[in-house]
């Protein structure tokens, strides 16, 4: 079951410049920075009342985020829902005919399992499902 919105992912050209904007203009404080090698991104997180903003900077020209920036420029990249059972959530989505980008969860930022649904199956919004790592979920 989806329990809440976990984060909004925003593609940016410069993590440092964008962190500066969120801190200086909006008065938020960057909670956490992390490079996710498997996804070829560098991230910075802001906690806004329990919902996070995840800034995404590409670490390689062949990163999906670099491709997104080339095509669209900076902006909203994905919407992430927290689920209390990500495998069941993926099975439900697949059963409903949704195209999965990950058949099983993979390791994402913030010590979470993540899996993506293709934006062509989700009415235009790249959708992430995520859940904290527990002993009942594992990488495939
Ligand atoms: N939101 C909405 N639509 C998107 C999109 C996005 N973020 N990224 C791509 N698209 C659209 C493209 O515009 C394109 O549409 P058209 O065919 O109408 O032009 C279509 O989806 C296919 O795009 P593509 O260029 O052929 O495919 P890409 O190689 O860019 O891959 C996607 C797109 C979604 C499959 C790829 O980005 C992906 O696998 N994403 C999941 C992983 C990810 O995004 N990781 C980075 C974040 C990691 C993190 O949060 O830590």
mmCIF file with all atom_site columns, C-alpha atoms and ligand atoms in Angstrom:
data_model
loop_
_atom_site.group_PDB
_atom_site.id
_atom_site.type_symbol
_atom_site.label_atom_id
_atom_site.label_alt_id
_atom_site.label_comp_id
_atom_site.label_asym_id
_atom_site.label_entity_id
_atom_site.label_seq_id
_atom_site.pdbx_PDB_ins_code
_atom_site.Cartn_x
_atom_site.Cartn_y
_atom_site.Cartn_z
_atom_site.occupancy
_atom_site.B_iso_or_equiv
_atom_site.pdbx_formal_charge
_atom_site.auth_seq_id
_atom_site.auth_comp_id
_atom_site.auth_asym_id
_atom_site.auth_atom_id
_atom_site.pdbx_PDB_model_num
ATOM   1   C CA  . UNK A 1 1   ? 0.000  0.000  0.000   1.00 0.00 ? 1   UNK A CA  1
ATOM   2   C CA  . UNK A 1 2   ? 1.197  3.510  -0.755  1.00 0.00 ? 2   UNK A CA  1
ATOM   3   C CA  . UNK A 1 3   ? 1.540  5.370  2.543   1.00 0.00 ? 3   UNK A CA  1
ATOM   4   C CA  . UNK A 1 4   ? 2.706  8.861  1.549   1.00 0.00 ? 4   UNK A CA  1
ATOM   5   C CA  . UNK A 1 5   ? 4.658  10.969 -0.936  1.00 0.00 ? 5   UNK A CA  1
ATOM   6   C CA  . UNK A 1 6   ? 8.298  10.305 -0.121  1.00 0.00 ? 6   UNK A CA  1
ATOM   7   C CA  . UNK A 1 7   ? 9.968  12.873 -2.370  1.00 0.00 ? 7   UNK A CA  1
ATOM   8   C CA  . UNK A 1 8   ? 9.933  14.956 -5.519  1.00 0.00 ? 8   UNK A CA  1
ATOM   9   C CA  . UNK A 1 9   ? 12.988 14.502 -7.740  1.00 0.00 ? 9   UNK A CA  1
ATOM   10  C CA  . UNK A 1 10  ? 14.202 17.630 -9.525  1.00 0.00 ? 10  UNK A CA  1
ATOM   11  C CA  . UNK A 1 11  ? 16.828 17.519 -12.264 1.00 0.00 ? 11  UNK A CA  1
ATOM   12  C CA  . UNK A 1 12  ? 19.369 20.341 -11.992 1.00 0.00 ? 12  UNK A CA  1
ATOM   13  C CA  . UNK A 1 13  ? 22.523 21.313 -13.839 1.00 0.00 ? 13  UNK A CA  1
ATOM   14  C CA  . UNK A 1 14  ? 24.477 22.322 -10.738 1.00 0.00 ? 14  UNK A CA  1
ATOM   15  C CA  . UNK A 1 15  ? 23.824 20.792 -7.321  1.00 0.00 ? 15  UNK A CA  1
ATOM   16  C CA  . UNK A 1 16  ? 25.846 23.497 -5.564  1.00 0.00 ? 16  UNK A CA  1
ATOM   17  C CA  . UNK A 1 17  ? 24.007 26.386 -7.248  1.00 0.00 ? 17  UNK A CA  1
ATOM   18  C CA  . UNK A 1 18  ? 20.603 24.828 -6.629  1.00 0.00 ? 18  UNK A CA  1
ATOM   19  C CA  . UNK A 1 19  ? 21.342 23.957 -2.987  1.00 0.00 ? 19  UNK A CA  1
ATOM   20  C CA  . UNK A 1 20  ? 22.338 27.597 -2.581  1.00 0.00 ? 20  UNK A CA  1
ATOM   21  C CA  . UNK A 1 21  ? 18.971 28.692 -4.006  1.00 0.00 ? 21  UNK A CA  1
ATOM   22  C CA  . UNK A 1 22  ? 16.967 26.420 -1.648  1.00 0.00 ? 22  UNK A CA  1
ATOM   23  C CA  . UNK A 1 23  ? 18.999 27.563 1.356   1.00 0.00 ? 23  UNK A CA  1
ATOM   24  C CA  . UNK A 1 24  ? 19.385 31.287 0.657   1.00 0.00 ? 24  UNK A CA  1
ATOM   25  C CA  . UNK A 1 25  ? 16.067 32.069 -1.066  1.00 0.00 ? 25  UNK A CA  1
ATOM   26  C CA  . UNK A 1 26  ? 13.722 29.589 0.621   1.00 0.00 ? 26  UNK A CA  1
ATOM   27  C CA  . UNK A 1 27  ? 15.561 29.294 3.947   1.00 0.00 ? 27  UNK A CA  1
ATOM   28  C CA  . UNK A 1 28  ? 15.625 25.484 3.868   1.00 0.00 ? 28  UNK A CA  1
ATOM   29  C CA  . UNK A 1 29  ? 18.611 23.466 5.079   1.00 0.00 ? 29  UNK A CA  1
ATOM   30  C CA  . UNK A 1 30  ? 20.190 20.701 3.027   1.00 0.00 ? 30  UNK A CA  1
ATOM   31  C CA  . UNK A 1 31  ? 19.792 17.558 5.152   1.00 0.00 ? 31  UNK A CA  1
ATOM   32  C CA  . UNK A 1 32  ? 21.898 15.097 3.234   1.00 0.00 ? 32  UNK A CA  1
ATOM   33  C CA  . UNK A 1 33  ? 24.069 14.708 0.124   1.00 0.00 ? 33  UNK A CA  1
ATOM   34  C CA  . UNK A 1 34  ? 24.801 11.411 -1.540  1.00 0.00 ? 34  UNK A CA  1
ATOM   35  C CA  . UNK A 1 35  ? 26.155 10.035 -4.795  1.00 0.00 ? 35  UNK A CA  1
ATOM   36  C CA  . UNK A 1 36  ? 24.191 7.089  -6.201  1.00 0.00 ? 36  UNK A CA  1
ATOM   37  C CA  . UNK A 1 37  ? 26.723 5.429  -8.475  1.00 0.00 ? 37  UNK A CA  1
ATOM   38  C CA  . UNK A 1 38  ? 24.294 2.921  -9.988  1.00 0.00 ? 38  UNK A CA  1
ATOM   39  C CA  . UNK A 1 39  ? 21.963 5.736  -11.100 1.00 0.00 ? 39  UNK A CA  1
ATOM   40  C CA  . UNK A 1 40  ? 24.831 8.029  -12.199 1.00 0.00 ? 40  UNK A CA  1
ATOM   41  C CA  . UNK A 1 41  ? 23.567 10.924 -10.076 1.00 0.00 ? 41  UNK A CA  1
ATOM   42  C CA  . UNK A 1 42  ? 24.677 13.115 -7.226  1.00 0.00 ? 42  UNK A CA  1
ATOM   43  C CA  . UNK A 1 43  ? 21.806 14.054 -4.908  1.00 0.00 ? 43  UNK A CA  1
ATOM   44  C CA  . UNK A 1 44  ? 20.966 16.583 -2.215  1.00 0.00 ? 44  UNK A CA  1
ATOM   45  C CA  . UNK A 1 45  ? 17.904 16.232 0.034   1.00 0.00 ? 45  UNK A CA  1
ATOM   46  C CA  . UNK A 1 46  ? 15.725 18.793 1.802   1.00 0.00 ? 46  UNK A CA  1
ATOM   47  C CA  . UNK A 1 47  ? 13.094 17.752 4.352   1.00 0.00 ? 47  UNK A CA  1
ATOM   48  C CA  . UNK A 1 48  ? 9.945  19.841 3.959   1.00 0.00 ? 48  UNK A CA  1
ATOM   49  C CA  . UNK A 1 49  ? 7.530  18.692 6.650   1.00 0.00 ? 49  UNK A CA  1
ATOM   50  C CA  . UNK A 1 50  ? 8.260  15.019 6.035   1.00 0.00 ? 50  UNK A CA  1
ATOM   51  C CA  . UNK A 1 51  ? 8.187  15.223 2.222   1.00 0.00 ? 51  UNK A CA  1
ATOM   52  C CA  . UNK A 1 52  ? 11.638 15.444 0.695   1.00 0.00 ? 52  UNK A CA  1
ATOM   53  C CA  . UNK A 1 53  ? 12.947 17.402 -2.257  1.00 0.00 ? 53  UNK A CA  1
ATOM   54  C CA  . UNK A 1 54  ? 15.675 15.398 -4.025  1.00 0.00 ? 54  UNK A CA  1
ATOM   55  C CA  . UNK A 1 55  ? 17.922 17.461 -6.264  1.00 0.00 ? 55  UNK A CA  1
ATOM   56  C CA  . UNK A 1 56  ? 19.570 15.380 -8.991  1.00 0.00 ? 56  UNK A CA  1
ATOM   57  C CA  . UNK A 1 57  ? 22.768 16.251 -10.820 1.00 0.00 ? 57  UNK A CA  1
ATOM   58  C CA  . UNK A 1 58  ? 24.103 13.886 -13.508 1.00 0.00 ? 58  UNK A CA  1
ATOM   59  C CA  . UNK A 1 59  ? 27.576 12.460 -12.934 1.00 0.00 ? 59  UNK A CA  1
ATOM   60  C CA  . UNK A 1 60  ? 28.007 11.257 -16.509 1.00 0.00 ? 60  UNK A CA  1
ATOM   61  C CA  . UNK A 1 61  ? 26.815 12.385 -19.962 1.00 0.00 ? 61  UNK A CA  1
ATOM   62  C CA  . UNK A 1 62  ? 25.045 9.017  -20.377 1.00 0.00 ? 62  UNK A CA  1
ATOM   63  C CA  . UNK A 1 63  ? 23.099 9.409  -17.122 1.00 0.00 ? 63  UNK A CA  1
ATOM   64  C CA  . UNK A 1 64  ? 19.291 9.360  -17.589 1.00 0.00 ? 64  UNK A CA  1
ATOM   65  C CA  . UNK A 1 65  ? 19.272 12.721 -15.786 1.00 0.00 ? 65  UNK A CA  1
ATOM   66  C CA  . UNK A 1 66  ? 21.748 14.198 -18.314 1.00 0.00 ? 66  UNK A CA  1
ATOM   67  C CA  . UNK A 1 67  ? 19.466 13.009 -21.121 1.00 0.00 ? 67  UNK A CA  1
ATOM   68  C CA  . UNK A 1 68  ? 16.447 14.558 -19.377 1.00 0.00 ? 68  UNK A CA  1
ATOM   69  C CA  . UNK A 1 69  ? 18.274 17.885 -18.935 1.00 0.00 ? 69  UNK A CA  1
ATOM   70  C CA  . UNK A 1 70  ? 19.336 17.950 -22.591 1.00 0.00 ? 70  UNK A CA  1
ATOM   71  C CA  . UNK A 1 71  ? 15.757 17.447 -23.712 1.00 0.00 ? 71  UNK A CA  1
ATOM   72  C CA  . UNK A 1 72  ? 13.766 19.423 -21.121 1.00 0.00 ? 72  UNK A CA  1
ATOM   73  C CA  . UNK A 1 73  ? 16.148 21.594 -19.145 1.00 0.00 ? 73  UNK A CA  1
ATOM   74  C CA  . UNK A 1 74  ? 15.923 21.778 -15.375 1.00 0.00 ? 74  UNK A CA  1
ATOM   75  C CA  . UNK A 1 75  ? 12.689 20.815 -13.640 1.00 0.00 ? 75  UNK A CA  1
ATOM   76  C CA  . UNK A 1 76  ? 10.530 18.151 -12.058 1.00 0.00 ? 76  UNK A CA  1
ATOM   77  C CA  . UNK A 1 77  ? 11.971 14.745 -12.953 1.00 0.00 ? 77  UNK A CA  1
ATOM   78  C CA  . UNK A 1 78  ? 9.988  12.226 -10.900 1.00 0.00 ? 78  UNK A CA  1
ATOM   79  C CA  . UNK A 1 79  ? 7.452  11.691 -8.143  1.00 0.00 ? 79  UNK A CA  1
ATOM   80  C CA  . UNK A 1 80  ? 8.246  9.090  -5.478  1.00 0.00 ? 80  UNK A CA  1
ATOM   81  C CA  . UNK A 1 81  ? 5.654  7.260  -3.399  1.00 0.00 ? 81  UNK A CA  1
ATOM   82  C CA  . UNK A 1 82  ? 6.582  5.358  -0.244  1.00 0.00 ? 82  UNK A CA  1
ATOM   83  C CA  . UNK A 1 83  ? 5.089  1.882  -0.076  1.00 0.00 ? 83  UNK A CA  1
ATOM   84  C CA  . UNK A 1 84  ? 4.982  -0.509 2.855   1.00 0.00 ? 84  UNK A CA  1
ATOM   85  C CA  . UNK A 1 85  ? 5.399  -3.447 0.430   1.00 0.00 ? 85  UNK A CA  1
ATOM   86  C CA  . UNK A 1 86  ? 7.288  -2.484 -2.709  1.00 0.00 ? 86  UNK A CA  1
ATOM   87  C CA  . UNK A 1 87  ? 7.258  -5.983 -4.262  1.00 0.00 ? 87  UNK A CA  1
ATOM   88  C CA  . UNK A 1 88  ? 3.473  -6.205 -3.888  1.00 0.00 ? 88  UNK A CA  1
ATOM   89  C CA  . UNK A 1 89  ? 3.159  -2.659 -5.221  1.00 0.00 ? 89  UNK A CA  1
ATOM   90  C CA  . UNK A 1 90  ? 5.171  -3.604 -8.321  1.00 0.00 ? 90  UNK A CA  1
ATOM   91  C CA  . UNK A 1 91  ? 3.088  -6.744 -8.804  1.00 0.00 ? 91  UNK A CA  1
ATOM   92  C CA  . UNK A 1 92  ? -0.099 -4.653 -8.601  1.00 0.00 ? 92  UNK A CA  1
ATOM   93  C CA  . UNK A 1 93  ? 1.247  -2.149 -11.156 1.00 0.00 ? 93  UNK A CA  1
ATOM   94  C CA  . UNK A 1 94  ? 2.387  -4.916 -13.530 1.00 0.00 ? 94  UNK A CA  1
ATOM   95  C CA  . UNK A 1 95  ? -0.923 -6.731 -13.130 1.00 0.00 ? 95  UNK A CA  1
ATOM   96  C CA  . UNK A 1 96  ? -2.733 -3.516 -14.064 1.00 0.00 ? 96  UNK A CA  1
ATOM   97  C CA  . UNK A 1 97  ? -0.715 -3.342 -17.298 1.00 0.00 ? 97  UNK A CA  1
ATOM   98  C CA  . UNK A 1 98  ? 1.799  -0.700 -16.227 1.00 0.00 ? 98  UNK A CA  1
ATOM   99  C CA  . UNK A 1 99  ? 5.276  -0.850 -17.795 1.00 0.00 ? 99  UNK A CA  1
ATOM   100 C CA  . UNK A 1 100 ? 7.910  -1.380 -15.094 1.00 0.00 ? 100 UNK A CA  1
ATOM   101 C CA  . UNK A 1 101 ? 11.424 -0.011 -15.460 1.00 0.00 ? 101 UNK A CA  1
ATOM   102 C CA  . UNK A 1 102 ? 12.519 -2.284 -12.601 1.00 0.00 ? 102 UNK A CA  1
ATOM   103 C CA  . UNK A 1 103 ? 10.928 -5.712 -12.190 1.00 0.00 ? 103 UNK A CA  1
ATOM   104 C CA  . UNK A 1 104 ? 12.350 -5.795 -8.676  1.00 0.00 ? 104 UNK A CA  1
ATOM   105 C CA  . UNK A 1 105 ? 13.603 -3.046 -6.353  1.00 0.00 ? 105 UNK A CA  1
ATOM   106 C CA  . UNK A 1 106 ? 17.169 -1.784 -6.667  1.00 0.00 ? 106 UNK A CA  1
ATOM   107 C CA  . UNK A 1 107 ? 19.243 0.171  -4.171  1.00 0.00 ? 107 UNK A CA  1
ATOM   108 C CA  . UNK A 1 108 ? 18.570 3.912  -4.241  1.00 0.00 ? 108 UNK A CA  1
ATOM   109 C CA  . UNK A 1 109 ? 19.519 6.999  -2.278  1.00 0.00 ? 109 UNK A CA  1
ATOM   110 C CA  . UNK A 1 110 ? 18.913 7.281  1.451   1.00 0.00 ? 110 UNK A CA  1
ATOM   111 C CA  . UNK A 1 111 ? 19.271 3.557  2.143   1.00 0.00 ? 111 UNK A CA  1
ATOM   112 C CA  . UNK A 1 112 ? 16.020 2.696  0.359   1.00 0.00 ? 112 UNK A CA  1
ATOM   113 C CA  . UNK A 1 113 ? 14.798 0.161  -2.146  1.00 0.00 ? 113 UNK A CA  1
ATOM   114 C CA  . UNK A 1 114 ? 13.470 1.877  -5.253  1.00 0.00 ? 114 UNK A CA  1
ATOM   115 C CA  . UNK A 1 115 ? 11.720 0.886  -8.487  1.00 0.00 ? 115 UNK A CA  1
ATOM   116 C CA  . UNK A 1 116 ? 10.477 3.044  -11.355 1.00 0.00 ? 116 UNK A CA  1
ATOM   117 C CA  . UNK A 1 117 ? 7.354  2.957  -13.526 1.00 0.00 ? 117 UNK A CA  1
ATOM   118 C CA  . UNK A 1 118 ? 7.738  4.148  -17.127 1.00 0.00 ? 118 UNK A CA  1
ATOM   119 C CA  . UNK A 1 119 ? 6.327  7.667  -17.707 1.00 0.00 ? 119 UNK A CA  1
ATOM   120 C CA  . UNK A 1 120 ? 4.551  6.440  -20.853 1.00 0.00 ? 120 UNK A CA  1
ATOM   121 C CA  . UNK A 1 121 ? 2.474  4.167  -18.564 1.00 0.00 ? 121 UNK A CA  1
ATOM   122 C CA  . UNK A 1 122 ? 1.849  6.770  -15.858 1.00 0.00 ? 122 UNK A CA  1
ATOM   123 C CA  . UNK A 1 123 ? 0.272  9.671  -17.742 1.00 0.00 ? 123 UNK A CA  1
ATOM   124 C CA  . UNK A 1 124 ? 3.552  11.495 -18.165 1.00 0.00 ? 124 UNK A CA  1
ATOM   125 C CA  . UNK A 1 125 ? 5.077  11.467 -14.683 1.00 0.00 ? 125 UNK A CA  1
ATOM   126 C CA  . UNK A 1 126 ? 8.107  9.231  -14.104 1.00 0.00 ? 126 UNK A CA  1
ATOM   127 C CA  . UNK A 1 127 ? 6.981  7.435  -10.936 1.00 0.00 ? 127 UNK A CA  1
ATOM   128 C CA  . UNK A 1 128 ? 9.201  5.905  -8.276  1.00 0.00 ? 128 UNK A CA  1
ATOM   129 C CA  . UNK A 1 129 ? 8.098  3.470  -5.592  1.00 0.00 ? 129 UNK A CA  1
ATOM   130 C CA  . UNK A 1 130 ? 10.344 3.249  -2.585  1.00 0.00 ? 130 UNK A CA  1
ATOM   131 C CA  . UNK A 1 131 ? 10.580 1.654  0.822   1.00 0.00 ? 131 UNK A CA  1
ATOM   132 C CA  . UNK A 1 132 ? 13.126 1.525  3.609   1.00 0.00 ? 132 UNK A CA  1
ATOM   133 C CA  . UNK A 1 133 ? 15.412 -1.494 3.517   1.00 0.00 ? 133 UNK A CA  1
ATOM   134 C CA  . UNK A 1 134 ? 14.150 -4.279 5.745   1.00 0.00 ? 134 UNK A CA  1
ATOM   135 C CA  . UNK A 1 135 ? 15.028 -7.943 5.978   1.00 0.00 ? 135 UNK A CA  1
ATOM   136 C CA  . UNK A 1 136 ? 11.903 -8.808 3.955   1.00 0.00 ? 136 UNK A CA  1
ATOM   137 C CA  . UNK A 1 137 ? 13.082 -6.881 0.863   1.00 0.00 ? 137 UNK A CA  1
ATOM   138 C CA  . UNK A 1 138 ? 16.238 -7.706 -1.038  1.00 0.00 ? 138 UNK A CA  1
ATOM   139 C CA  . UNK A 1 139 ? 18.057 -6.863 -4.250  1.00 0.00 ? 139 UNK A CA  1
ATOM   140 C CA  . UNK A 1 140 ? 17.651 -9.094 -7.328  1.00 0.00 ? 140 UNK A CA  1
HETATM 141 N N1  . LIG B 2 .   ? 9.444  12.342 -16.915 1.00 0.00 ? 1   LIG B N1  1
HETATM 142 C C1  . LIG B 2 .   ? 8.517  12.251 -17.884 1.00 0.00 ? 1   LIG B C1  1
HETATM 143 N N2  . LIG B 2 .   ? 8.778  11.763 -19.127 1.00 0.00 ? 1   LIG B N2  1
HETATM 144 C C2  . LIG B 2 .   ? 10.037 11.372 -19.365 1.00 0.00 ? 1   LIG B C2  1
HETATM 145 C C3  . LIG B 2 .   ? 11.057 11.437 -18.393 1.00 0.00 ? 1   LIG B C3  1
HETATM 146 C C4  . LIG B 2 .   ? 10.719 11.950 -17.121 1.00 0.00 ? 1   LIG B C4  1
HETATM 147 N N3  . LIG B 2 .   ? 11.632 12.057 -16.157 1.00 0.00 ? 1   LIG B N3  1
HETATM 148 N N4  . LIG B 2 .   ? 12.211 10.962 -18.928 1.00 0.00 ? 1   LIG B N4  1
HETATM 149 C C5  . LIG B 2 .   ? 11.925 10.603 -20.186 1.00 0.00 ? 1   LIG B C5  1
HETATM 150 N N5  . LIG B 2 .   ? 10.635 10.861 -20.455 1.00 0.00 ? 1   LIG B N5  1
HETATM 151 C C6  . LIG B 2 .   ? 9.929  10.636 -21.722 1.00 0.00 ? 1   LIG B C6  1
HETATM 152 C C7  . LIG B 2 .   ? 10.740 11.163 -22.893 1.00 0.00 ? 1   LIG B C7  1
HETATM 153 O O1  . LIG B 2 .   ? 10.461 12.537 -23.088 1.00 0.00 ? 1   LIG B O1  1
HETATM 154 C C8  . LIG B 2 .   ? 10.247 10.313 -24.020 1.00 0.00 ? 1   LIG B C8  1
HETATM 155 O O2  . LIG B 2 .   ? 9.019  10.811 -24.495 1.00 0.00 ? 1   LIG B O2  1
HETATM 156 P P1  . LIG B 2 .   ? 8.751  10.937 -26.080 1.00 0.00 ? 1   LIG B P1  1
HETATM 157 O O3  . LIG B 2 .   ? 8.901  9.541  -26.616 1.00 0.00 ? 1   LIG B O3  1
HETATM 158 O O4  . LIG B 2 .   ? 7.347  11.460 -26.152 1.00 0.00 ? 1   LIG B O4  1
HETATM 159 O O5  . LIG B 2 .   ? 9.789  11.866 -26.605 1.00 0.00 ? 1   LIG B O5  1
HETATM 160 C C9  . LIG B 2 .   ? 10.000 8.957  -23.347 1.00 0.00 ? 1   LIG B C9  1
HETATM 161 O O6  . LIG B 2 .   ? 9.858  9.228  -21.944 1.00 0.00 ? 1   LIG B O6  1
HETATM 162 C C10 . LIG B 2 .   ? 11.120 7.957  -23.516 1.00 0.00 ? 1   LIG B C10 1
HETATM 163 O O7  . LIG B 2 .   ? 12.262 8.643  -23.273 1.00 0.00 ? 1   LIG B O7  1
HETATM 164 P P2  . LIG B 2 .   ? 13.623 8.241  -23.951 1.00 0.00 ? 1   LIG B P2  1
HETATM 165 O O8  . LIG B 2 .   ? 14.387 9.466  -24.206 1.00 0.00 ? 1   LIG B O8  1
HETATM 166 O O9  . LIG B 2 .   ? 13.383 7.334  -25.103 1.00 0.00 ? 1   LIG B O9  1
HETATM 167 O O10 . LIG B 2 .   ? 14.233 7.332  -22.853 1.00 0.00 ? 1   LIG B O10 1
HETATM 168 P P3  . LIG B 2 .   ? 15.347 7.676  -21.841 1.00 0.00 ? 1   LIG B P3  1
HETATM 169 O O11 . LIG B 2 .   ? 16.542 6.933  -22.292 1.00 0.00 ? 1   LIG B O11 1
HETATM 170 O O12 . LIG B 2 .   ? 15.465 9.118  -21.554 1.00 0.00 ? 1   LIG B O12 1
HETATM 171 O O13 . LIG B 2 .   ? 14.766 6.987  -20.541 1.00 0.00 ? 1   LIG B O13 1
HETATM 172 C C11 . LIG B 2 .   ? 13.439 6.586  -18.692 1.00 0.00 ? 1   LIG B C11 1
HETATM 173 C C12 . LIG B 2 .   ? 13.631 7.464  -19.906 1.00 0.00 ? 1   LIG B C12 1
HETATM 174 C C13 . LIG B 2 .   ? 12.250 7.121  -17.904 1.00 0.00 ? 1   LIG B C13 1
HETATM 175 C C14 . LIG B 2 .   ? 13.154 5.167  -19.177 1.00 0.00 ? 1   LIG B C14 1
HETATM 176 C C15 . LIG B 2 .   ? 14.749 6.624  -17.860 1.00 0.00 ? 1   LIG B C15 1
HETATM 177 O O14 . LIG B 2 .   ? 14.979 7.952  -17.453 1.00 0.00 ? 1   LIG B O14 1
HETATM 178 C C16 . LIG B 2 .   ? 14.724 5.732  -16.637 1.00 0.00 ? 1   LIG B C16 1
HETATM 179 O O15 . LIG B 2 .   ? 14.954 4.545  -16.726 1.00 0.00 ? 1   LIG B O15 1
HETATM 180 N N6  . LIG B 2 .   ? 14.477 6.319  -15.427 1.00 0.00 ? 1   LIG B N6  1
HETATM 181 C C17 . LIG B 2 .   ? 14.486 5.570  -14.167 1.00 0.00 ? 1   LIG B C17 1
HETATM 182 C C18 . LIG B 2 .   ? 15.781 5.759  -13.395 1.00 0.00 ? 1   LIG B C18 1
HETATM 183 C C19 . LIG B 2 .   ? 16.056 7.204  -13.099 1.00 0.00 ? 1   LIG B C19 1
HETATM 184 O O16 . LIG B 2 .   ? 15.341 8.113  -13.519 1.00 0.00 ? 1   LIG B O16 1
HETATM 185 N N7  . LIG B 2 .   ? 17.152 7.427  -12.342 1.00 0.00 ? 1   LIG B N7  1
HETATM 186 C C20 . LIG B 2 .   ? 17.569 8.762  -11.938 1.00 0.00 ? 1   LIG B C20 1
HETATM 187 C C21 . LIG B 2 .   ? 17.035 9.130  -10.568 1.00 0.00 ? 1   LIG B C21 1
HETATM 188 C C22 . LIG B 2 .   ? 17.663 8.260  -9.493  1.00 0.00 ? 1   LIG B C22 1
HETATM 189 C C23 . LIG B 2 .   ? 17.370 8.704  -8.080  1.00 0.00 ? 1   LIG B C23 1
HETATM 190 O O17 . LIG B 2 .   ? 16.315 9.270  -7.775  1.00 0.00 ? 1   LIG B O17 1
HETATM 191 O O18 . LIG B 2 .   ? 18.267 8.452  -7.236  1.00 0.00 ? 1   LIG B O18 1
#
